[in-house]
């Protein structure tokens, strides 16, 4: 991309940032919004590509705030994308889970993501309860702290309407949010003990790591093994996990401990290819939820197998 020129008040030529330079300055924010909005790395990347095309076609000298303009474009594109994929997700085979993203320091796309509680699998799953507009208002207000004036302008709504939308969204989301996430060290310890228990097939040991109301989520997308429904309760979940490992866990698989969506996770590989991503969501000192993504279409951004 080249750079375009503009004149200042003294009619002296000054070099303004190119559209690509300006866009890249805000890419991290834009991708963070788009991923939380769509729950998909692929969809977020498509949204940013479409947003950049529109940004290129805009008369930049008429825009006061490129950041606000770009956030507006991305928010509207995400709403459109969610409306387009709603039928697909309703017809999805089995449970639908967000596309996992590795957030280890050396990973990409960490450079394009803000990592906090709102990136967790648990949080993204809760956002699926919201309509596209509710999700946009909630993400912009609760996660990125935009004021109602900015949100209303971005979504072509009134401030009063945005407040009402947020109130409804909170009723759907806040009641189910974990209030006491486990410390990082405790979560890492839980992963190690979880893997040991699953490797040895120790049912009681695995049950002891799980909260009494733990929930198991699995996503195969009709392309890989997965349970059609949620599994509830420590004993039921432990039996399902051990049964799955015994039936579908080949002995020659290789595992890699990674941070996925800001939480401890495990990626399993077979013949060098990722076949599963597992994320543990912990509260206090117990595993509150387990997310297993086996759909190969959602594992494209996993890191390479350990050498």
GROMACS .gro file of C-alpha atoms in nm:
model
  307
    1UNK     CA    1   0.000   0.000   0.000
    2UNK     CA    2   0.120   0.350  -0.075
    3UNK     CA    3   0.071   0.665   0.125
    4UNK     CA    4  -0.152   0.953   0.031
    5UNK     CA    5  -0.075   1.321   0.081
    6UNK     CA    6  -0.275   1.599   0.239
    7UNK     CA    7  -0.212   1.968   0.295
    8UNK     CA    8  -0.204   2.133   0.637
    9UNK     CA    9  -0.330   2.482   0.721
   10UNK     CA   10  -0.014   2.642   0.578
   11UNK     CA   11  -0.060   2.459   0.247
   12UNK     CA   12   0.254   2.258   0.309
   13UNK     CA   13   0.241   1.902   0.187
   14UNK     CA   14   0.242   1.652   0.472
   15UNK     CA   15   0.240   1.277   0.446
   16UNK     CA   16  -0.065   1.115   0.603
   17UNK     CA   17  -0.070   0.750   0.708
   18UNK     CA   18  -0.184   0.513   0.438
   19UNK     CA   19  -0.521   0.340   0.484
   20UNK     CA   20  -0.337   0.017   0.567
   21UNK     CA   21  -0.121   0.186   0.832
   22UNK     CA   22  -0.423   0.343   1.000
   23UNK     CA   23  -0.618   0.018   0.984
   24UNK     CA   24  -0.332  -0.180   1.136
   25UNK     CA   25  -0.310   0.065   1.426
   26UNK     CA   26  -0.657  -0.049   1.530
   27UNK     CA   27  -0.645  -0.410   1.409
   28UNK     CA   28  -0.597  -0.556   1.758
   29UNK     CA   29  -0.908  -0.381   1.889
   30UNK     CA   30  -1.111  -0.463   1.580
   31UNK     CA   31  -1.020  -0.831   1.584
   32UNK     CA   32  -1.093  -0.851   1.957
   33UNK     CA   33  -1.441  -0.711   1.900
   34UNK     CA   34  -1.509  -0.928   1.595
   35UNK     CA   35  -1.396  -1.252   1.760
   36UNK     CA   36  -1.605  -1.192   2.071
   37UNK     CA   37  -1.900  -1.098   1.854
   38UNK     CA   38  -1.885  -1.399   1.623
   39UNK     CA   39  -1.708  -1.664   1.833
   40UNK     CA   40  -1.511  -1.759   1.524
   41UNK     CA   41  -1.158  -1.675   1.415
   42UNK     CA   42  -1.250  -1.736   1.051
   43UNK     CA   43  -1.555  -1.510   1.069
   44UNK     CA   44  -1.359  -1.241   1.254
   45UNK     CA   45  -1.090  -1.246   0.985
   46UNK     CA   46  -1.355  -1.221   0.711
   47UNK     CA   47  -1.517  -0.927   0.891
   48UNK     CA   48  -1.184  -0.745   0.914
   49UNK     CA   49  -1.114  -0.807   0.547
   50UNK     CA   50  -1.454  -0.664   0.450
   51UNK     CA   51  -1.403  -0.372   0.688
   52UNK     CA   52  -1.068  -0.289   0.532
   53UNK     CA   53  -1.219  -0.288   0.183
   54UNK     CA   54  -1.483  -0.040   0.299
   55UNK     CA   55  -1.218   0.165   0.476
   56UNK     CA   56  -1.016   0.187   0.155
   57UNK     CA   57  -1.320   0.312  -0.034
   58UNK     CA   58  -1.394   0.590   0.218
   59UNK     CA   59  -1.298   0.957   0.187
   60UNK     CA   60  -1.067   0.970   0.487
   61UNK     CA   61  -1.037   1.347   0.503
   62UNK     CA   62  -1.404   1.359   0.608
   63UNK     CA   63  -1.362   1.123   0.904
   64UNK     CA   64  -1.293   1.277   1.244
   65UNK     CA   65  -1.210   0.953   1.422
   66UNK     CA   66  -1.082   0.658   1.218
   67UNK     CA   67  -1.105   0.439   1.529
   68UNK     CA   68  -1.475   0.514   1.585
   69UNK     CA   69  -1.545   0.473   1.215
   70UNK     CA   70  -1.375   0.134   1.200
   71UNK     CA   71  -1.542   0.007   1.517
   72UNK     CA   72  -1.876   0.107   1.365
   73UNK     CA   73  -1.805  -0.082   1.043
   74UNK     CA   74  -1.688  -0.394   1.226
   75UNK     CA   75  -1.985  -0.391   1.466
   76UNK     CA   76  -2.237  -0.369   1.184
   77UNK     CA   77  -2.061  -0.635   0.980
   78UNK     CA   78  -2.058  -0.868   1.281
   79UNK     CA   79  -2.431  -0.822   1.334
   80UNK     CA   80  -2.488  -0.906   0.967
   81UNK     CA   81  -2.261  -1.208   0.993
   82UNK     CA   82  -2.441  -1.340   1.304
   83UNK     CA   83  -2.775  -1.298   1.133
   84UNK     CA   84  -2.646  -1.488   0.830
   85UNK     CA   85  -2.507  -1.781   1.031
   86UNK     CA   86  -2.797  -1.812   1.273
   87UNK     CA   87  -2.973  -2.075   1.062
   88UNK     CA   88  -2.646  -2.265   1.016
   89UNK     CA   89  -2.590  -2.278   1.391
   90UNK     CA   90  -2.947  -2.387   1.452
   91UNK     CA   91  -2.894  -2.675   1.207
   92UNK     CA   92  -2.546  -2.755   1.340
   93UNK     CA   93  -2.495  -3.122   1.421
   94UNK     CA   94  -2.468  -3.158   1.800
   95UNK     CA   95  -2.340  -2.883   2.026
   96UNK     CA   96  -2.190  -2.565   1.879
   97UNK     CA   97  -1.886  -2.420   2.057
   98UNK     CA   98  -1.678  -2.114   1.971
   99UNK     CA   99  -1.363  -2.166   1.768
  100UNK     CA  100  -1.072  -2.201   2.014
  101UNK     CA  101  -0.774  -1.970   1.989
  102UNK     CA  102  -0.439  -2.026   2.154
  103UNK     CA  103  -0.331  -1.729   2.367
  104UNK     CA  104   0.018  -1.833   2.469
  105UNK     CA  105   0.268  -1.542   2.443
  106UNK     CA  106   0.440  -1.690   2.139
  107UNK     CA  107   0.117  -1.760   1.954
  108UNK     CA  108  -0.052  -1.581   1.671
  109UNK     CA  109  -0.325  -1.437   1.683
  110UNK     CA  110  -0.241  -1.322   2.039
  111UNK     CA  111  -0.107  -1.005   1.876
  112UNK     CA  112  -0.463  -0.935   1.766
  113UNK     CA  113  -0.644  -1.017   2.089
  114UNK     CA  114  -0.696  -0.869   2.432
  115UNK     CA  115  -0.696  -1.156   2.679
  116UNK     CA  116  -0.933  -1.131   2.974
  117UNK     CA  117  -1.236  -1.308   3.120
  118UNK     CA  118  -1.449  -1.207   2.822
  119UNK     CA  119  -1.231  -1.425   2.596
  120UNK     CA  120  -1.300  -1.743   2.792
  121UNK     CA  121  -1.500  -2.028   2.642
  122UNK     CA  122  -1.749  -2.000   2.925
  123UNK     CA  123  -1.814  -1.634   2.850
  124UNK     CA  124  -1.838  -1.683   2.473
  125UNK     CA  125  -2.085  -1.968   2.521
  126UNK     CA  126  -2.302  -1.740   2.735
  127UNK     CA  127  -2.297  -1.477   2.460
  128UNK     CA  128  -2.462  -1.729   2.229
  129UNK     CA  129  -2.782  -1.671   2.427
  130UNK     CA  130  -2.805  -1.318   2.293
  131UNK     CA  131  -2.946  -1.182   1.969
  132UNK     CA  132  -2.689  -1.024   1.734
  133UNK     CA  133  -2.783  -0.670   1.843
  134UNK     CA  134  -2.784  -0.764   2.212
  135UNK     CA  135  -2.442  -0.921   2.167
  136UNK     CA  136  -2.305  -0.609   1.998
  137UNK     CA  137  -2.433  -0.377   2.271
  138UNK     CA  138  -2.312  -0.608   2.547
  139UNK     CA  139  -1.963  -0.653   2.401
  140UNK     CA  140  -1.911  -0.285   2.325
  141UNK     CA  141  -2.040  -0.169   2.663
  142UNK     CA  142  -1.940  -0.441   2.911
  143UNK     CA  143  -1.615  -0.559   2.754
  144UNK     CA  144  -1.476  -0.253   2.578
  145UNK     CA  145  -1.641   0.016   2.792
  146UNK     CA  146  -1.785   0.225   2.511
  147UNK     CA  147  -2.038   0.484   2.622
  148UNK     CA  148  -2.396   0.479   2.508
  149UNK     CA  149  -2.350   0.772   2.270
  150UNK     CA  150  -2.083   0.580   2.078
  151UNK     CA  151  -2.279   0.254   2.080
  152UNK     CA  152  -2.597   0.424   1.963
  153UNK     CA  153  -2.413   0.589   1.676
  154UNK     CA  154  -2.241   0.267   1.574
  155UNK     CA  155  -2.561   0.060   1.574
  156UNK     CA  156  -2.801   0.329   1.450
  157UNK     CA  157  -3.002   0.311   1.772
  158UNK     CA  158  -3.105   0.561   2.036
  159UNK     CA  159  -2.920   0.576   2.366
  160UNK     CA  160  -3.237   0.480   2.551
  161UNK     CA  161  -3.282   0.178   2.326
  162UNK     CA  162  -2.923   0.069   2.382
  163UNK     CA  163  -2.974   0.089   2.759
  164UNK     CA  164  -3.281  -0.131   2.730
  165UNK     CA  165  -3.098  -0.378   2.509
  166UNK     CA  166  -2.809  -0.400   2.757
  167UNK     CA  167  -3.050  -0.457   3.044
  168UNK     CA  168  -3.205  -0.752   2.860
  169UNK     CA  169  -2.865  -0.890   2.768
  170UNK     CA  170  -2.747  -0.878   3.128
  171UNK     CA  171  -3.052  -1.075   3.238
  172UNK     CA  172  -2.949  -1.352   2.999
  173UNK     CA  173  -2.576  -1.347   3.073
  174UNK     CA  174  -2.485  -1.218   3.418
  175UNK     CA  175  -2.685  -1.467   3.620
  176UNK     CA  176  -2.476  -1.755   3.487
  177UNK     CA  177  -2.131  -1.595   3.502
  178UNK     CA  178  -1.873  -1.741   3.739
  179UNK     CA  179  -1.791  -1.492   4.014
  180UNK     CA  180  -1.476  -1.648   4.153
  181UNK     CA  181  -1.242  -1.777   3.880
  182UNK     CA  182  -0.959  -1.991   4.009
  183UNK     CA  183  -0.608  -1.839   4.028
  184UNK     CA  184  -0.375  -1.917   3.736
  185UNK     CA  185  -0.152  -2.150   3.941
  186UNK     CA  186  -0.449  -2.346   4.071
  187UNK     CA  187  -0.585  -2.383   3.718
  188UNK     CA  188  -0.252  -2.513   3.588
  189UNK     CA  189  -0.239  -2.764   3.873
  190UNK     CA  190  -0.591  -2.878   3.792
  191UNK     CA  191  -0.493  -2.944   3.431
  192UNK     CA  192  -0.195  -3.158   3.538
  193UNK     CA  193  -0.409  -3.358   3.780
  194UNK     CA  194  -0.688  -3.386   3.522
  195UNK     CA  195  -0.451  -3.532   3.263
  196UNK     CA  196  -0.306  -3.775   3.518
  197UNK     CA  197  -0.652  -3.895   3.619
  198UNK     CA  198  -0.765  -3.942   3.259
  199UNK     CA  199  -0.443  -4.121   3.166
  200UNK     CA  200  -0.474  -4.368   3.454
  201UNK     CA  201  -0.850  -4.404   3.422
  202UNK     CA  202  -0.897  -4.319   3.789
  203UNK     CA  203  -1.267  -4.236   3.823
  204UNK     CA  204  -1.264  -4.124   4.188
  205UNK     CA  205  -0.957  -3.909   4.130
  206UNK     CA  206  -1.121  -3.737   3.836
  207UNK     CA  207  -1.447  -3.685   4.023
  208UNK     CA  208  -1.257  -3.515   4.304
  209UNK     CA  209  -1.136  -3.247   4.061
  210UNK     CA  210  -1.482  -3.161   3.935
  211UNK     CA  211  -1.745  -2.929   4.081
  212UNK     CA  212  -2.070  -3.103   4.170
  213UNK     CA  213  -2.250  -2.906   3.898
  214UNK     CA  214  -1.977  -2.940   3.634
  215UNK     CA  215  -2.091  -2.945   3.271
  216UNK     CA  216  -1.924  -3.120   2.977
  217UNK     CA  217  -1.955  -2.952   2.635
  218UNK     CA  218  -1.837  -3.132   2.320
  219UNK     CA  219  -1.833  -3.014   1.959
  220UNK     CA  220  -1.768  -3.246   1.667
  221UNK     CA  221  -1.979  -3.068   1.409
  222UNK     CA  222  -2.083  -3.402   1.261
  223UNK     CA  223  -1.723  -3.450   1.144
  224UNK     CA  224  -1.566  -3.599   1.458
  225UNK     CA  225  -1.677  -3.784   1.772
  226UNK     CA  226  -1.885  -3.576   2.014
  227UNK     CA  227  -2.177  -3.614   2.252
  228UNK     CA  228  -2.510  -3.484   2.121
  229UNK     CA  229  -2.611  -3.328   2.453
  230UNK     CA  230  -2.454  -3.162   2.754
  231UNK     CA  231  -2.344  -3.390   3.039
  232UNK     CA  232  -2.410  -3.265   3.393
  233UNK     CA  233  -2.272  -3.370   3.731
  234UNK     CA  234  -1.927  -3.478   3.848
  235UNK     CA  235  -1.975  -3.855   3.824
  236UNK     CA  236  -2.153  -3.843   3.487
  237UNK     CA  237  -1.892  -3.610   3.341
  238UNK     CA  238  -1.601  -3.816   3.475
  239UNK     CA  239  -1.746  -4.134   3.325
  240UNK     CA  240  -1.808  -3.961   2.992
  241UNK     CA  241  -1.453  -3.824   2.981
  242UNK     CA  242  -1.290  -4.156   3.067
  243UNK     CA  243  -1.518  -4.339   2.825
  244UNK     CA  244  -1.428  -4.097   2.547
  245UNK     CA  245  -1.056  -4.131   2.612
  246UNK     CA  246  -1.080  -4.510   2.612
  247UNK     CA  247  -1.289  -4.525   2.294
  248UNK     CA  248  -1.151  -4.238   2.087
  249UNK     CA  249  -0.808  -4.162   2.237
  250UNK     CA  250  -0.546  -4.349   2.030
  251UNK     CA  251  -0.232  -4.448   2.218
  252UNK     CA  252  -0.006  -4.278   1.964
  253UNK     CA  253  -0.161  -3.936   2.012
  254UNK     CA  254   0.060  -3.651   2.129
  255UNK     CA  255  -0.063  -3.378   2.364
  256UNK     CA  256   0.055  -3.023   2.409
  257UNK     CA  257  -0.031  -2.805   2.708
  258UNK     CA  258  -0.130  -2.457   2.593
  259UNK     CA  259  -0.335  -2.161   2.703
  260UNK     CA  260  -0.662  -2.152   2.508
  261UNK     CA  261  -0.885  -1.847   2.529
  262UNK     CA  262  -0.694  -1.733   2.834
  263UNK     CA  263  -0.741  -2.061   3.024
  264UNK     CA  264  -0.542  -2.384   3.064
  265UNK     CA  265  -0.595  -2.620   2.775
  266UNK     CA  266  -0.468  -2.925   2.593
  267UNK     CA  267  -0.434  -2.985   2.221
  268UNK     CA  268  -0.415  -3.347   2.105
  269UNK     CA  269  -0.240  -3.448   1.783
  270UNK     CA  270  -0.249  -3.757   1.566
  271UNK     CA  271   0.012  -3.798   1.294
  272UNK     CA  272   0.113  -3.436   1.349
  273UNK     CA  273  -0.238  -3.295   1.297
  274UNK     CA  274  -0.456  -3.143   1.572
  275UNK     CA  275  -0.758  -3.362   1.640
  276UNK     CA  276  -0.892  -3.211   1.962
  277UNK     CA  277  -0.872  -2.903   2.183
  278UNK     CA  278  -0.977  -2.925   2.547
  279UNK     CA  279  -1.033  -2.627   2.775
  280UNK     CA  280  -1.095  -2.641   3.150
  281UNK     CA  281  -1.293  -2.360   3.310
  282UNK     CA  282  -1.225  -2.356   3.684
  283UNK     CA  283  -1.399  -2.179   3.969
  284UNK     CA  284  -1.257  -2.180   4.320
  285UNK     CA  285  -1.049  -2.503   4.321
  286UNK     CA  286  -1.270  -2.722   4.102
  287UNK     CA  287  -1.336  -2.765   3.731
  288UNK     CA  288  -1.668  -2.597   3.658
  289UNK     CA  289  -1.692  -2.671   3.286
  290UNK     CA  290  -1.505  -2.875   3.026
  291UNK     CA  291  -1.507  -2.778   2.660
  292UNK     CA  292  -1.390  -3.029   2.400
  293UNK     CA  293  -1.367  -2.916   2.037
  294UNK     CA  294  -1.313  -3.202   1.791
  295UNK     CA  295  -1.453  -3.039   1.478
  296UNK     CA  296  -1.148  -3.025   1.246
  297UNK     CA  297  -1.275  -2.707   1.083
  298UNK     CA  298  -1.229  -2.527   1.417
  299UNK     CA  299  -0.875  -2.650   1.481
  300UNK     CA  300  -0.699  -2.478   1.192
  301UNK     CA  301  -0.541  -2.213   1.418
  302UNK     CA  302  -0.397  -2.458   1.669
  303UNK     CA  303  -0.016  -2.456   1.703
  304UNK     CA  304   0.206  -2.720   1.544
  305UNK     CA  305   0.252  -3.053   1.719
  306UNK     CA  306   0.546  -3.071   1.959
  307UNK     CA  307   0.859  -3.202   1.791
   0.00000   0.00000   0.00000
